[in-house]
Tab-separated table of N, CA and C in Angstrom:
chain	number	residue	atom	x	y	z
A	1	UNK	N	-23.790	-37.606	-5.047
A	1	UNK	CA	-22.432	-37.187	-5.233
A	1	UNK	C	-21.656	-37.533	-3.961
A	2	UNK	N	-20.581	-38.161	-4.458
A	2	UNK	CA	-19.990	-38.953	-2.906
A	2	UNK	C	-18.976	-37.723	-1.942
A	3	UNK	N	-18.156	-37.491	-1.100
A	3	UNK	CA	-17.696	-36.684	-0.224
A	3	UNK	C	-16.111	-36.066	-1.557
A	4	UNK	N	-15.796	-37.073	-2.087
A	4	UNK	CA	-14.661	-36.872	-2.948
A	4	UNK	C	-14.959	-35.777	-3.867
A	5	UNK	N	-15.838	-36.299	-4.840
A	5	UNK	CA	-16.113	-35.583	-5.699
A	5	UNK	C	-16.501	-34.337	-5.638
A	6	UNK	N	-17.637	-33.840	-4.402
A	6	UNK	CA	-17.577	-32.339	-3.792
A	6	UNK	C	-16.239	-31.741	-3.585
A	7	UNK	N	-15.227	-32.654	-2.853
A	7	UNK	CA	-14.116	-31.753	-2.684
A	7	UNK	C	-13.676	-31.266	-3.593
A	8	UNK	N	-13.300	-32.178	-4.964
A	8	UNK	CA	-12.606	-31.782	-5.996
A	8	UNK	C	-13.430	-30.756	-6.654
A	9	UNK	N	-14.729	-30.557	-6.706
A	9	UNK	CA	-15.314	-29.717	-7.431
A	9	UNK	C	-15.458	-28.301	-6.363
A	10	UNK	N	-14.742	-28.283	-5.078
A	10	UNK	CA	-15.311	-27.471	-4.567
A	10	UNK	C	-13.589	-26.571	-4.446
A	11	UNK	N	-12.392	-27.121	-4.323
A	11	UNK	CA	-11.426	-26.787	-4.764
A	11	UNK	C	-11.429	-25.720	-6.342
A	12	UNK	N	-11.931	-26.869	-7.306
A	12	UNK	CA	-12.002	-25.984	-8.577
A	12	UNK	C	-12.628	-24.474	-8.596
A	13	UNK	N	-13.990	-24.487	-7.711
A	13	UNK	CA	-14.315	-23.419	-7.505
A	13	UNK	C	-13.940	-22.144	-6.641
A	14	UNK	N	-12.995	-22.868	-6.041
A	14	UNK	CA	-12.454	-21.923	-4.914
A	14	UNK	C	-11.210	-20.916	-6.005
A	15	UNK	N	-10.929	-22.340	-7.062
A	15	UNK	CA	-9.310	-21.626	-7.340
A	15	UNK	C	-9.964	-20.749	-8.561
A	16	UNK	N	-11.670	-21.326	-9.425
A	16	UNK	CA	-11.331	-20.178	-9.974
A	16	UNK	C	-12.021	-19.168	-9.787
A	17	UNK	N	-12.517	-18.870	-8.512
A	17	UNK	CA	-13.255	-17.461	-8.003
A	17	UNK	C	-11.889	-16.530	-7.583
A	18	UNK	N	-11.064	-17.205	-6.507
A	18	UNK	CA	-9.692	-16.701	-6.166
A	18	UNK	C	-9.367	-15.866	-7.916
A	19	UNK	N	-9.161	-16.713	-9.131
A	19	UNK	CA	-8.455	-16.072	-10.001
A	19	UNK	C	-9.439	-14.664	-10.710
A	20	UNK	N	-10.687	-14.961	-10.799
A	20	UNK	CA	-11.306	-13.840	-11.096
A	20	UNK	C	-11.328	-13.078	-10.030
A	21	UNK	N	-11.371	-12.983	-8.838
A	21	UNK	CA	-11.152	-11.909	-8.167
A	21	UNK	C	-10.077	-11.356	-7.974
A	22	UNK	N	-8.906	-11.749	-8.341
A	22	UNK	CA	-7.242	-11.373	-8.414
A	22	UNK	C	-7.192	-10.474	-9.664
A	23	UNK	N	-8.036	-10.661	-10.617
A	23	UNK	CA	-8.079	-10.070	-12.060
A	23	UNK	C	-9.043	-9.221	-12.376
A	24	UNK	N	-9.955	-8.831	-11.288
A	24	UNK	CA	-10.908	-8.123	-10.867
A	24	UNK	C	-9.904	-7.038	-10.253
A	25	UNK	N	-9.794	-6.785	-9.268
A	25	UNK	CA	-8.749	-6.588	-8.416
A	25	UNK	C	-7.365	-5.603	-9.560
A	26	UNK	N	-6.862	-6.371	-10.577
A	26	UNK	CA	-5.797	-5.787	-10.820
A	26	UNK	C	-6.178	-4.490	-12.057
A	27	UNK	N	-7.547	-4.977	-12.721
A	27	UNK	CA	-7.784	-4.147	-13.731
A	27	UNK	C	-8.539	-3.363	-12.826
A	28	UNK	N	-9.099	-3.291	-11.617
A	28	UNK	CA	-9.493	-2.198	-11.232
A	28	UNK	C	-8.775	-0.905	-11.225
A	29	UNK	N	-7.513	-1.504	-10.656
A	29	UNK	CA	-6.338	-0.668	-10.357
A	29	UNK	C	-5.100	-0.610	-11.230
A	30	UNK	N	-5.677	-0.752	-12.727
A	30	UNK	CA	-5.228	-0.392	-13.529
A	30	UNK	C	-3.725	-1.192	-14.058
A	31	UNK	N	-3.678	-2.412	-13.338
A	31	UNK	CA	-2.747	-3.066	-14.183
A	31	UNK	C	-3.108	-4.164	-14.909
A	32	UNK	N	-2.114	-4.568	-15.806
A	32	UNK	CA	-2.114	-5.341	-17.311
A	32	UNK	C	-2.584	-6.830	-16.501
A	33	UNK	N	-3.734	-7.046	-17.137
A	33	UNK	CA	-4.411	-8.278	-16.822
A	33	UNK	C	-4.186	-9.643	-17.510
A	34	UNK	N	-3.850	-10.892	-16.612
A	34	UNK	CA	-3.215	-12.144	-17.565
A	34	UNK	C	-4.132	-12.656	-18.055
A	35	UNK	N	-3.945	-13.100	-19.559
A	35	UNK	CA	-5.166	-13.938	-19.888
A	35	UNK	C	-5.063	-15.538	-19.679
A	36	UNK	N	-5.851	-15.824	-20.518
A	36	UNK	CA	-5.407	-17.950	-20.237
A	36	UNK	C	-3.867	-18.675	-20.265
A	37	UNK	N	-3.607	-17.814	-21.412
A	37	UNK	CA	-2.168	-18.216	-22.117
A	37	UNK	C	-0.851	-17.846	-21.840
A	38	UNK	N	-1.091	-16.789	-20.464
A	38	UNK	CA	0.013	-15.824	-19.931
A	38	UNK	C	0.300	-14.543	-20.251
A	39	UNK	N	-0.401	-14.129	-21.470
A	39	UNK	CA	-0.183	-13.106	-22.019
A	39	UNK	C	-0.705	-11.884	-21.854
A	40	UNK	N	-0.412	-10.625	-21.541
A	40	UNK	CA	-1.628	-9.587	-20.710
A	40	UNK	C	-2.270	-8.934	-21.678
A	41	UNK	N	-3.445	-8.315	-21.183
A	41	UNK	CA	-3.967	-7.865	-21.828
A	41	UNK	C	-4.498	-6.170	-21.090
A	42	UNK	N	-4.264	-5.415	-22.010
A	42	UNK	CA	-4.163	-4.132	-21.389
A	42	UNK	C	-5.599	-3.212	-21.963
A	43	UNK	N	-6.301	-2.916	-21.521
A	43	UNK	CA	-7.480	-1.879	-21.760
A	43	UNK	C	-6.768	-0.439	-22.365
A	44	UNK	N	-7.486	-0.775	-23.671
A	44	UNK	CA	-7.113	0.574	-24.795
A	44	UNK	C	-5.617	1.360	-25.024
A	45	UNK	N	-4.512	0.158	-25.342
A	45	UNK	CA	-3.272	0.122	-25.053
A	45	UNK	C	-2.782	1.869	-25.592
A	46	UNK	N	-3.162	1.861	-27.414
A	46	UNK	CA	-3.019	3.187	-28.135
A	46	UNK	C	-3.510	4.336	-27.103
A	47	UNK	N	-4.631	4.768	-27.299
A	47	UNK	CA	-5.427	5.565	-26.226
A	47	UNK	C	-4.334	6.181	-24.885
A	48	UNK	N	-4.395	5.108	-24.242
A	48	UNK	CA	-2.817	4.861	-22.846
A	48	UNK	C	-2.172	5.784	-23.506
A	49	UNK	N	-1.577	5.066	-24.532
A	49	UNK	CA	-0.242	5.859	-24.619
A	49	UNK	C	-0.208	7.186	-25.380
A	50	UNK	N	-1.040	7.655	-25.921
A	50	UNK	CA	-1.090	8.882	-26.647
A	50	UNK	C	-1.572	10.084	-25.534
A	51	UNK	N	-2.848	9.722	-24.568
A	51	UNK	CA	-3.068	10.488	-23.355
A	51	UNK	C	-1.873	10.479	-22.642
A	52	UNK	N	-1.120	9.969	-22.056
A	52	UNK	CA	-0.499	9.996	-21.368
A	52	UNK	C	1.477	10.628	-21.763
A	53	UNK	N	1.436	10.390	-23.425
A	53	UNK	CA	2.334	11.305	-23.865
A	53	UNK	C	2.749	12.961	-23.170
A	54	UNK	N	1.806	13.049	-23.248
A	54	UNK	CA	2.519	15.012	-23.074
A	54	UNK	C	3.077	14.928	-21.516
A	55	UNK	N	2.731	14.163	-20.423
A	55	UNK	CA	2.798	14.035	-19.172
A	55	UNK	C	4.314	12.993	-18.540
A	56	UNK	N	3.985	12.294	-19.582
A	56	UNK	CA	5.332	11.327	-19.740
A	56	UNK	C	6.620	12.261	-20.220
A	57	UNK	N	6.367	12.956	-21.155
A	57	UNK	CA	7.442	14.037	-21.755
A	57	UNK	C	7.531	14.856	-20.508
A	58	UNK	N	6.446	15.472	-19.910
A	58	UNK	CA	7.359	16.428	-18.844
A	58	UNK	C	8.027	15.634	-17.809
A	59	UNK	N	7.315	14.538	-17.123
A	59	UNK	CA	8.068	14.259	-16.385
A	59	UNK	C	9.360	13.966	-16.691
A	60	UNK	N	9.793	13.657	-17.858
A	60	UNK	CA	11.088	12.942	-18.594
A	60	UNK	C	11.929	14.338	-17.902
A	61	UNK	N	11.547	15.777	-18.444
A	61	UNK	CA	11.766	16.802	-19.006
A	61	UNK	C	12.504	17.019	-17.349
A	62	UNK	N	11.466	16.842	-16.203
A	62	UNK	CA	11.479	17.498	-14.866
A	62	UNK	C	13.094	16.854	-14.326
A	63	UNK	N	12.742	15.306	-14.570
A	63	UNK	CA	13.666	14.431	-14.084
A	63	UNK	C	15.027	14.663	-14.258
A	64	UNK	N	15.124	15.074	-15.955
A	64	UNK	CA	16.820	15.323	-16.262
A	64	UNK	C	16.893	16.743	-15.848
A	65	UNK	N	16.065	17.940	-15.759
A	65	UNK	CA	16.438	18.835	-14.989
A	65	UNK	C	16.938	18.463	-13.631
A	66	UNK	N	16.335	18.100	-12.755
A	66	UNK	CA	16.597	17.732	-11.521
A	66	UNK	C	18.061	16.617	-11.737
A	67	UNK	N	18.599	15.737	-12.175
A	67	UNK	CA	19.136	14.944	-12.445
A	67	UNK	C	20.551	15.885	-12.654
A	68	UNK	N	20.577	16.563	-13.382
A	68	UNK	CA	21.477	17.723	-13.881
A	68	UNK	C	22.173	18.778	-12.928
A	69	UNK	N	20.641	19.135	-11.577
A	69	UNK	CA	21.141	19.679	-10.789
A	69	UNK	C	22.040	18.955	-9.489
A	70	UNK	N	21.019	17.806	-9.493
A	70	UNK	CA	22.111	16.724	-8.357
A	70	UNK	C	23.663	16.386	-8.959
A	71	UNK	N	23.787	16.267	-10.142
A	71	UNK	CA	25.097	16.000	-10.463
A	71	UNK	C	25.801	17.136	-10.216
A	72	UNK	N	25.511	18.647	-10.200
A	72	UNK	CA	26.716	19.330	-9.935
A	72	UNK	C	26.514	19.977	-8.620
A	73	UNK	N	25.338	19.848	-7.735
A	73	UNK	CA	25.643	19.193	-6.702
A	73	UNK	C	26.409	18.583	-5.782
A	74	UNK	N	26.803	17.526	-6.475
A	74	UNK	CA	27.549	16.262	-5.566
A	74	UNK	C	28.978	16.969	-6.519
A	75	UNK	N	29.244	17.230	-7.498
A	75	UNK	CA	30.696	17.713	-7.523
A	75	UNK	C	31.470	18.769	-6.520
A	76	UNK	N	30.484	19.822	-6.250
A	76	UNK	CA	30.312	20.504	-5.487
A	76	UNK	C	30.921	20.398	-4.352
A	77	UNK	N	29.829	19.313	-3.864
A	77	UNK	CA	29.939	18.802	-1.895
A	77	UNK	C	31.628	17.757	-2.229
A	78	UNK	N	32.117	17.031	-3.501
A	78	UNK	CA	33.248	16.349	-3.760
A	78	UNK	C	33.924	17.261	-3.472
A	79	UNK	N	34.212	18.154	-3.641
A	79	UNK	CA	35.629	19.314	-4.050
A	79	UNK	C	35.394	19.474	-2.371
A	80	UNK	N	34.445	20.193	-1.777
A	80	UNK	CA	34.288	20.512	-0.057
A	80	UNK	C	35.060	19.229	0.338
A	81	UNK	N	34.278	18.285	0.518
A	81	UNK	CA	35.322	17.085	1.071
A	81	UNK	C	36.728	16.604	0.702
A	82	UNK	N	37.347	17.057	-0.508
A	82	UNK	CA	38.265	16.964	-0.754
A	82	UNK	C	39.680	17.926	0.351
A	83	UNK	N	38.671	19.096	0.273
A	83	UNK	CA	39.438	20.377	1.420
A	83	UNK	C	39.212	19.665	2.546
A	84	UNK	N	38.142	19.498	2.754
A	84	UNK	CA	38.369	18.947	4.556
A	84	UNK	C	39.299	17.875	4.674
A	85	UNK	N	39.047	16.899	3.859
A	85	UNK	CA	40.250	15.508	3.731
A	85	UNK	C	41.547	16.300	3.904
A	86	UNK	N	41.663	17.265	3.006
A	86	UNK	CA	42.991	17.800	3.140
A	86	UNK	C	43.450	18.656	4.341
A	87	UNK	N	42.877	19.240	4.582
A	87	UNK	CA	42.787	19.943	6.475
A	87	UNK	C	43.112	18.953	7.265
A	88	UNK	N	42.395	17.697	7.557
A	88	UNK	CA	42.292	17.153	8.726
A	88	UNK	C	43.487	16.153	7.928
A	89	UNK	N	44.132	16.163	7.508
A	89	UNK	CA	45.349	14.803	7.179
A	89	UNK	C	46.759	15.600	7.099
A	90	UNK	N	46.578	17.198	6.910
A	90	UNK	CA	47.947	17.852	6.415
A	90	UNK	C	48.445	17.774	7.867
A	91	UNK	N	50.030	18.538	8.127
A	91	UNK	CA	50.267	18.579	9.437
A	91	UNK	C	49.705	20.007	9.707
A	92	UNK	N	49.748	20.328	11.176
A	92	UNK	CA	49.100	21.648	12.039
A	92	UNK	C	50.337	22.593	11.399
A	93	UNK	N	51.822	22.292	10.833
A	93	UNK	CA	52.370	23.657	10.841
A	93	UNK	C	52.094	24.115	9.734
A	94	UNK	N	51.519	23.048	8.709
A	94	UNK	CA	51.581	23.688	7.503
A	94	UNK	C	50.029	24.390	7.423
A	95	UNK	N	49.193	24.111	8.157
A	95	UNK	CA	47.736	24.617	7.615
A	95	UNK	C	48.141	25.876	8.285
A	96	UNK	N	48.928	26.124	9.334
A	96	UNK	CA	48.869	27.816	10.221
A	96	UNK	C	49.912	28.151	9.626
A	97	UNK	N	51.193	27.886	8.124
A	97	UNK	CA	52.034	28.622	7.441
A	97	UNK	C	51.143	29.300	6.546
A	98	UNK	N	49.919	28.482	5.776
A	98	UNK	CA	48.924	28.932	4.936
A	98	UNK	C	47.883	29.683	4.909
A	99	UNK	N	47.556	29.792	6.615
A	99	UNK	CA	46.830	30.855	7.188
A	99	UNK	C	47.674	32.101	7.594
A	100	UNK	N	48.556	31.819	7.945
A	100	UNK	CA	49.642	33.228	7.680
A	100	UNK	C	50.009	34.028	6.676
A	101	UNK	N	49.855	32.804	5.687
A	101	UNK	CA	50.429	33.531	4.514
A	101	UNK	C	48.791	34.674	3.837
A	102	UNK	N	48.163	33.919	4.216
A	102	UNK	CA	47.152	34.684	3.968
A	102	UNK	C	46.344	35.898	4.283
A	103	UNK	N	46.791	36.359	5.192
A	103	UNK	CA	47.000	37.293	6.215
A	103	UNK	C	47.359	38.608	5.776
């Protein structure tokens, strides 16, 4: 076997140990593995998704709670900054006529 032909055969083997160990590697850790054709292939797709239902629902559940509370939240801290905007831009006689009046 001449010096060429090792290379080329030794390339082939490099690229396809590299690809089984990349695909080794990803289904270990649990992601969707490519097959020949591009297309993935996922270990016990149904299964996945029926275990993982009730957990998927709460988190859904947690998220728009939390989601719900940041929005009125930030209306909240809006309206505060709106007063301070308005403090620091009015003139000085009118914020101490309004503190008088309050008095």
């Amino acid at each position: 076997m001449s010096n060429g032909q090792f290379f080329v055969l030794a390339i082939i083997a490099m690229s396809t140990l590299g690809w089984m160990f990349t695909s080794w590697v990803r289904a270990k850790h649990g992601y969707p593995v490519e097959n020949e054709w591009g297309g993935t292939v996922r270990k016990n797709v149904d299964e996945d998704m029926t275990d993982d239902y009730p957990r998927t629902a709460r988190t859904i559940e947690l998220l728009t709670t939390e989601n719900e509370k940041l929005t009125g939240q930030i209306a909240r801290l809006e309206e505060r900054i709106a007063v301070l905007e308005r403090i620091a831009t009015d003139p000085a006689e009118r914020i101490t006529r309004e503190i008088d009046s309050l008095r």
